Amino acid sequence: MIEVKLHDVGEGMTEGEIAHYLVQVGDHVTTDQPVVEVATDKMVAELPAPVSGIVKEIIIPVGQTVQVGTTLLHIEASNASEVSRVSEPAPVAVAAPPAQASPSKRVLATPYTRKLARDHGIDIEAVTASDPSGRVSEDDVLRFVQATTAPQETATPIIEEVTYQETSPETIPFRGIRKQIAKKMTQSLYTIPHVTHFEEVDMTRLLALRAEWKPAGRNINVNAFFIKALIVALKDYPVFHAKLDEANACIRLERDFHFGMATETPDGLMVPVIRHADRLSLTELHDQLISLQQRAQNGALRAADLKPSTFTMSNVGPLGSTGATPIINYPETALIAFHKTKKRACVDEDDQIVVRSMMNLSMSFDHRVADGATAVAFTNRFVSLIEHPTTLLLELI
């Protein structure tokens, strides 16, 4: 008894749905006669009978999806020689002239290629395979059709097809920190309805202030100014410094300012935290920012550095970014990202064209907790403090 199994029809399939049987139990079939149609996500293919004989049993019903290798039906072979040909392992093929091929030779070809040959009235055993394995392809059949139907005087020479060896893709492990990052990002994106608001900031005055302080040995990291301005804005708009507690139907406004600093490390994205940032001076913030950055790059972050934050910021400007839609650090309600600062021609209040150092920012927030107008008001407050750093310094007194 010969088993007709679902096999890969050349599309890299792993499973298929039984669409239609072309025979019934008791029917006599011949070798290569289509017996069943199988639907994949790419095509509908006919599977041929491997031998001549009688259909004895149909095992899998129409409409059922099965894996490659599943037996679909049984055929009782009418010729013992065909049984041994199908059941014995195929030896390594040695090329031989087509004229010496045996009439019972089993040509390697997909069901679709066999159907293409039948539709053109071609004996597939007469088609020469271009593939070194001896498998006849669709292009082989079409070239054969063209060669046999075109006038001899206008027939063009068949260009031998160049084949390339397929290479397997390289794999990298998906585990550890990378897997945890994926888990956290998925949780945030599938839980929080994200909205991203974009704004631009004139950094000219702040950069001039930093340049003025630098000769005096006060080279303050720009992120320290951002944190101080954010703390002022968050006190004015505390809904962005909060966590949504759905279980108790309330929004919890945070009182302690623990700033998460999204940081790229050799192991992936990490968020070390500056705790009680509102109690630190600009110089102290600068020192902690430098220390956290160094420990993150050296893989020396401590457990205390990775405790939960209340608000997260990301400065990707040094990497060259001009904009993004950041994913919120769940369960926080907002995340702000700062992008590349570059000189642009702007029009001032006197309608004069001036060169200013402009930076883009993007802030994603939880639309369940806050609305767009509140987000605009929040970023306007932040922008005003950065564009007028003397006002920011007055807020810190």
XYZ file of N, CA, C and O in Angstrom, residues 22-35 49 51-57 73-79 82:
120
model
N -9.569 14.999 -6.123
C -9.874 14.818 -7.542
C -10.225 13.376 -7.870
O -10.532 13.054 -9.026
N -10.181 12.492 -6.852
C -10.508 11.076 -7.036
C -11.373 10.621 -5.871
O -11.498 11.316 -4.860
N -11.950 9.448 -6.016
C -12.729 8.845 -4.943
C -12.196 7.443 -4.674
O -11.440 6.877 -5.477
N -12.578 6.892 -3.527
C -12.170 5.525 -3.198
C -12.682 4.582 -4.291
O -13.848 4.634 -4.698
N -11.786 3.724 -4.785
C -12.144 2.784 -5.835
C -11.716 3.234 -7.211
O -11.704 2.430 -8.156
N -11.363 4.505 -7.389
C -10.928 5.009 -8.700
C -9.553 4.454 -9.044
O -8.706 4.252 -8.168
N -9.362 4.234 -10.340
C -8.046 3.826 -10.836
C -7.286 5.079 -11.246
O -7.828 5.945 -11.928
N -6.044 5.198 -10.798
C -5.223 6.365 -11.121
C -3.944 5.892 -11.790
O -3.523 4.742 -11.636
N -3.345 6.808 -12.549
C -2.060 6.526 -13.186
C -0.986 7.394 -12.564
O -1.270 8.402 -11.906
N 0.270 7.001 -12.765
C 1.382 7.760 -12.212
C 1.339 9.215 -12.670
O 1.108 9.487 -13.854
N 1.521 10.126 -11.714
C 1.525 11.581 -11.917
C 0.141 12.172 -12.168
O 0.013 13.366 -12.442
N -0.907 11.336 -12.050
C -2.260 11.889 -12.177
C -2.589 12.688 -10.919
O -2.418 12.195 -9.807
N -3.066 13.945 -11.046
C -3.425 14.729 -9.860
C -4.532 14.038 -9.073
O -5.529 13.611 -9.655
N -4.366 13.942 -7.760
C -5.368 13.262 -6.940
C -5.982 14.176 -5.876
O -7.066 13.911 -5.370
N -0.341 11.328 -8.052
C -0.196 9.954 -7.567
C 1.221 9.484 -7.854
O 1.714 9.635 -8.981
N 2.210 6.418 -7.982
C 2.166 5.140 -8.716
C 0.803 4.994 -9.390
O -0.142 5.725 -9.088
N 0.711 4.034 -10.275
C -0.582 3.647 -10.841
C -1.229 2.628 -9.921
O -0.541 1.813 -9.298
N -2.550 2.711 -9.798
C -3.214 1.759 -8.933
C -4.623 2.191 -8.575
O -5.209 3.059 -9.226
N -5.157 1.587 -7.488
C -6.522 1.830 -7.047
C -6.496 2.624 -5.741
O -5.751 2.292 -4.820
N -7.326 3.701 -5.671
C -7.450 4.475 -4.435
C -8.210 3.620 -3.421
O -9.371 3.265 -3.626
N -7.556 3.280 -2.314
C -8.143 2.400 -1.316
C -8.759 3.161 -0.131
O -9.746 2.703 0.456
N -8.163 4.296 0.229
C -8.659 4.996 1.422
C -8.286 6.473 1.352
O -7.173 6.831 0.988
N -3.910 9.898 1.704
C -4.698 8.771 1.165
C -3.779 7.600 0.860
O -2.548 7.745 0.831
N -4.401 6.409 0.635
C -3.653 5.184 0.308
C -4.005 4.734 -1.106
O -5.173 4.788 -1.503
N -2.969 4.303 -1.816
C -3.163 3.752 -3.167
C -2.537 2.361 -3.203
O -1.393 2.168 -2.765
N -3.317 1.399 -3.711
C -2.791 0.049 -3.911
C -2.183 -0.010 -5.301
O -2.887 0.125 -6.315
N -0.868 -0.166 -5.364
C -0.165 -0.131 -6.645
C -0.521 -1.351 -7.487
O -0.661 -2.468 -6.983
N -0.651 -1.141 -8.784
C -0.973 -2.238 -9.699
C 0.275 -2.859 -10.291
O 0.200 -3.876 -10.959
N 1.423 -2.267 -10.047
C 2.669 -2.756 -10.624
C 3.702 -2.868 -9.505
O 4.035 -1.883 -8.845
N 6.745 -0.505 -9.527
C 6.530 0.871 -9.097
C 6.589 0.980 -7.577
O 7.055 1.974 -7.021
